[in-house]
């Protein structure tokens, strides 16, 4: 069986519950990774660390400020979050992230918004050490990473510029 391209983190539900304590909101974690049954969903990003599990790989791992996640709401005050994996830059193996506090913070932010609770826009003050690698991001490949649409647009713009450049060269030859 191939390594999964995403995971759910039920064990972090307690962190979500404790952050919701002062709101009066009570949610249960929806165990099934089923997007069709959800009544709402939202794509966002969280942060964490990856360790390559390939025994032949020399990578010591990498941190990511942009791990794609889809948060979903279900009937009966249930939610879950699909966290997308990334591929190792050294060997291309899929790796499951070890998440930081941003997981629970992002889930709680979204649950509050969906329940009409005013919240300040979530901001991360950690700076990324490099650009997002959409070729290694399973969220981008699935169309659920905030960078996937941006990268598609950039690609389209580059193709348009190349076409215009080619057209300009053809016109100068005429």
mmCIF file of C-alpha atoms in Angstrom:
data_model
loop_
_atom_site.group_PDB
_atom_site.id
_atom_site.type_symbol
_atom_site.label_atom_id
_atom_site.label_comp_id
_atom_site.label_asym_id
_atom_site.label_seq_id
_atom_site.Cartn_x
_atom_site.Cartn_y
_atom_site.Cartn_z
ATOM 1 C CA UNK A 1 0.000 0.000 0.000
ATOM 2 C CA UNK A 2 1.455 3.402 -0.933
ATOM 3 C CA UNK A 3 2.247 5.935 1.749
ATOM 4 C CA UNK A 4 -0.755 8.272 2.258
ATOM 5 C CA UNK A 5 -0.602 11.811 0.849
ATOM 6 C CA UNK A 6 -2.430 13.288 3.848
ATOM 7 C CA UNK A 7 -3.252 12.547 7.487
ATOM 8 C CA UNK A 8 -5.674 13.556 10.195
ATOM 9 C CA UNK A 9 -4.517 14.404 13.719
ATOM 10 C CA UNK A 10 -7.264 13.257 16.080
ATOM 11 C CA UNK A 11 -4.804 13.305 19.000
ATOM 12 C CA UNK A 12 -4.670 17.129 18.685
ATOM 13 C CA UNK A 13 -8.439 17.431 19.305
ATOM 14 C CA UNK A 14 -7.744 18.082 23.012
ATOM 15 C CA UNK A 15 -5.677 21.139 22.032
ATOM 16 C CA UNK A 16 -8.590 22.406 19.924
ATOM 17 C CA UNK A 17 -11.055 21.768 22.773
ATOM 18 C CA UNK A 18 -8.944 23.661 25.312
ATOM 19 C CA UNK A 19 -8.666 26.686 22.994
ATOM 20 C CA UNK A 20 -12.463 26.667 22.569
ATOM 21 C CA UNK A 21 -13.213 26.533 26.329
ATOM 22 C CA UNK A 22 -13.933 30.254 26.738
ATOM 23 C CA UNK A 23 -16.325 30.336 23.746
ATOM 24 C CA UNK A 24 -18.955 27.820 24.824
ATOM 25 C CA UNK A 25 -18.430 25.936 21.561
ATOM 26 C CA UNK A 26 -18.156 22.156 21.831
ATOM 27 C CA UNK A 27 -17.071 20.064 18.869
ATOM 28 C CA UNK A 28 -16.361 16.400 18.291
ATOM 29 C CA UNK A 29 -13.645 15.177 15.942
ATOM 30 C CA UNK A 30 -15.150 13.529 12.842
ATOM 31 C CA UNK A 31 -13.095 10.352 12.359
ATOM 32 C CA UNK A 32 -13.788 9.749 8.680
ATOM 33 C CA UNK A 33 -11.740 11.631 6.112
ATOM 34 C CA UNK A 34 -14.792 12.352 3.949
ATOM 35 C CA UNK A 35 -15.058 15.633 2.070
ATOM 36 C CA UNK A 36 -18.446 14.813 0.492
ATOM 37 C CA UNK A 37 -20.274 14.701 3.833
ATOM 38 C CA UNK A 38 -18.926 18.048 5.046
ATOM 39 C CA UNK A 39 -21.193 21.096 5.083
ATOM 40 C CA UNK A 40 -18.320 23.613 4.955
ATOM 41 C CA UNK A 41 -14.618 23.463 4.224
ATOM 42 C CA UNK A 42 -11.706 25.865 4.159
ATOM 43 C CA UNK A 43 -8.151 25.536 2.851
ATOM 44 C CA UNK A 44 -5.390 27.205 4.857
ATOM 45 C CA UNK A 45 -1.819 26.574 5.996
ATOM 46 C CA UNK A 46 -0.143 25.568 9.226
ATOM 47 C CA UNK A 47 3.469 25.070 10.309
ATOM 48 C CA UNK A 48 5.508 22.077 11.328
ATOM 49 C CA UNK A 49 8.544 19.909 10.765
ATOM 50 C CA UNK A 50 9.163 16.962 8.450
ATOM 51 C CA UNK A 51 11.572 14.060 8.944
ATOM 52 C CA UNK A 52 12.272 11.806 5.972
ATOM 53 C CA UNK A 53 11.679 8.148 6.922
ATOM 54 C CA UNK A 54 13.637 6.750 3.964
ATOM 55 C CA UNK A 55 16.538 4.853 5.593
ATOM 56 C CA UNK A 56 18.714 5.475 2.527
ATOM 57 C CA UNK A 57 18.174 9.258 2.625
ATOM 58 C CA UNK A 58 20.678 11.594 4.267
ATOM 59 C CA UNK A 59 18.180 14.412 4.827
ATOM 60 C CA UNK A 60 17.945 15.558 8.428
ATOM 61 C CA UNK A 61 14.467 16.938 7.796
ATOM 62 C CA UNK A 62 13.017 20.349 7.108
ATOM 63 C CA UNK A 63 10.655 22.887 8.604
ATOM 64 C CA UNK A 64 7.743 24.282 6.666
ATOM 65 C CA UNK A 65 5.820 27.490 7.268
ATOM 66 C CA UNK A 66 3.268 26.399 4.672
ATOM 67 C CA UNK A 67 1.752 22.972 5.254
ATOM 68 C CA UNK A 68 -1.563 22.716 3.417
ATOM 69 C CA UNK A 69 -4.615 21.786 5.480
ATOM 70 C CA UNK A 70 -8.323 21.514 4.676
ATOM 71 C CA UNK A 71 -10.567 22.154 7.688
ATOM 72 C CA UNK A 72 -14.066 20.697 7.357
ATOM 73 C CA UNK A 73 -17.307 21.151 9.285
ATOM 74 C CA UNK A 74 -19.925 18.388 9.563
ATOM 75 C CA UNK A 75 -23.471 18.222 10.917
ATOM 76 C CA UNK A 76 -23.802 17.601 14.632
ATOM 77 C CA UNK A 77 -20.989 19.965 15.721
ATOM 78 C CA UNK A 78 -18.232 17.812 14.213
ATOM 79 C CA UNK A 79 -15.064 18.832 12.385
ATOM 80 C CA UNK A 80 -11.832 17.405 11.074
ATOM 81 C CA UNK A 81 -8.763 18.611 9.238
ATOM 82 C CA UNK A 82 -6.873 16.891 6.427
ATOM 83 C CA UNK A 83 -3.173 17.762 6.644
ATOM 84 C CA UNK A 84 -1.236 17.252 3.418
ATOM 85 C CA UNK A 85 2.211 15.673 3.347
ATOM 86 C CA UNK A 86 5.293 16.929 1.515
ATOM 87 C CA UNK A 87 8.021 15.127 -0.409
ATOM 88 C CA UNK A 88 11.656 15.099 0.654
ATOM 89 C CA UNK A 89 13.861 17.335 -1.476
ATOM 90 C CA UNK A 90 16.710 14.797 -1.340
ATOM 91 C CA UNK A 91 14.931 11.544 -2.219
ATOM 92 C CA UNK A 92 11.308 12.465 -3.083
ATOM 93 C CA UNK A 93 9.763 10.199 -0.400
ATOM 94 C CA UNK A 94 6.482 11.333 1.143
ATOM 95 C CA UNK A 95 6.813 12.589 4.689
ATOM 96 C CA UNK A 96 4.149 13.203 7.320
ATOM 97 C CA UNK A 97 4.572 16.450 9.291
ATOM 98 C CA UNK A 98 5.031 16.883 13.008
ATOM 99 C CA UNK A 99 2.778 19.850 13.728
ATOM 100 C CA UNK A 100 3.225 22.830 16.022
ATOM 101 C CA UNK A 101 0.567 24.878 17.856
ATOM 102 C CA UNK A 102 -0.576 26.495 14.612
ATOM 103 C CA UNK A 103 -2.751 23.424 13.878
ATOM 104 C CA UNK A 104 -5.069 23.937 16.859
ATOM 105 C CA UNK A 105 -4.965 27.734 16.467
ATOM 106 C CA UNK A 106 -6.030 27.563 12.808
ATOM 107 C CA UNK A 107 -8.768 25.001 13.440
ATOM 108 C CA UNK A 108 -10.180 27.075 16.323
ATOM 109 C CA UNK A 109 -9.989 30.277 14.258
ATOM 110 C CA UNK A 110 -12.021 28.654 11.472
ATOM 111 C CA UNK A 111 -14.584 27.055 13.838
ATOM 112 C CA UNK A 112 -15.131 30.428 15.525
ATOM 113 C CA UNK A 113 -15.604 32.171 12.163
ATOM 114 C CA UNK A 114 -18.106 29.534 11.026
ATOM 115 C CA UNK A 115 -20.035 30.071 14.268
ATOM 116 C CA UNK A 116 -20.221 33.860 13.949
ATOM 117 C CA UNK A 117 -17.623 34.668 16.600
ATOM 118 C CA UNK A 118 -15.529 37.736 15.803
ATOM 119 C CA UNK A 119 -11.841 36.891 15.679
ATOM 120 C CA UNK A 120 -8.738 38.792 14.701
ATOM 121 C CA UNK A 121 -7.231 37.658 11.440
ATOM 122 C CA UNK A 122 -4.677 34.929 12.094
ATOM 123 C CA UNK A 123 -1.112 36.105 11.527
ATOM 124 C CA UNK A 124 2.141 34.244 11.698
ATOM 125 C CA UNK A 125 5.225 36.259 12.475
ATOM 126 C CA UNK A 126 7.653 33.472 11.607
ATOM 127 C CA UNK A 127 9.494 34.200 8.378
ATOM 128 C CA UNK A 128 9.973 31.510 5.763
ATOM 129 C CA UNK A 129 13.531 30.604 4.802
ATOM 130 C CA UNK A 130 12.624 30.078 1.164
ATOM 131 C CA UNK A 131 9.841 29.875 -1.408
ATOM 132 C CA UNK A 132 7.101 27.256 -1.191
ATOM 133 C CA UNK A 133 7.996 24.152 -3.238
ATOM 134 C CA UNK A 134 4.718 23.368 -4.971
ATOM 135 C CA UNK A 135 6.210 20.346 -6.775
ATOM 136 C CA UNK A 136 6.759 18.598 -3.432
ATOM 137 C CA UNK A 137 3.544 19.764 -1.729
ATOM 138 C CA UNK A 138 0.689 17.247 -1.885
ATOM 139 C CA UNK A 139 -1.739 20.050 -1.014
ATOM 140 C CA UNK A 140 -0.720 21.942 -4.156
ATOM 141 C CA UNK A 141 -1.104 18.801 -6.261
ATOM 142 C CA UNK A 142 -4.610 18.265 -4.848
ATOM 143 C CA UNK A 143 -5.545 21.945 -5.350
ATOM 144 C CA UNK A 144 -5.882 22.600 -1.603
ATOM 145 C CA UNK A 145 -2.807 24.720 -0.893
ATOM 146 C CA UNK A 146 -3.075 28.495 -0.832
ATOM 147 C CA UNK A 147 -0.058 28.567 -3.138
ATOM 148 C CA UNK A 148 -1.543 26.199 -5.727
ATOM 149 C CA UNK A 149 -3.839 28.798 -7.326
ATOM 150 C CA UNK A 150 -1.130 31.453 -7.057
ATOM 151 C CA UNK A 151 1.361 29.162 -8.770
ATOM 152 C CA UNK A 152 -1.175 28.274 -11.467
ATOM 153 C CA UNK A 153 -1.706 31.998 -12.122
ATOM 154 C CA UNK A 154 2.038 32.686 -12.252
ATOM 155 C CA UNK A 155 2.480 29.787 -14.677
ATOM 156 C CA UNK A 156 -0.315 31.130 -16.853
ATOM 157 C CA UNK A 157 1.241 34.615 -16.847
ATOM 158 C CA UNK A 158 4.640 33.197 -17.845
ATOM 159 C CA UNK A 159 3.042 31.270 -20.723
ATOM 160 C CA UNK A 160 1.211 34.425 -21.855
ATOM 161 C CA UNK A 161 4.421 36.476 -21.776
ATOM 162 C CA UNK A 162 6.206 33.766 -23.769
ATOM 163 C CA UNK A 163 3.404 33.784 -26.371
ATOM 164 C CA UNK A 164 3.525 37.577 -26.633
ATOM 165 C CA UNK A 165 7.293 37.460 -27.013
ATOM 166 C CA UNK A 166 7.006 34.859 -29.782
ATOM 167 C CA UNK A 167 4.274 36.885 -31.504
ATOM 168 C CA UNK A 168 6.447 40.006 -31.301
ATOM 169 C CA UNK A 169 9.370 38.180 -32.893
ATOM 170 C CA UNK A 170 7.122 36.912 -35.690
ATOM 171 C CA UNK A 171 5.839 40.431 -36.374
ATOM 172 C CA UNK A 172 9.374 41.816 -36.671
ATOM 173 C CA UNK A 173 10.140 39.122 -39.271
ATOM 174 C CA UNK A 174 7.222 40.201 -41.479
#
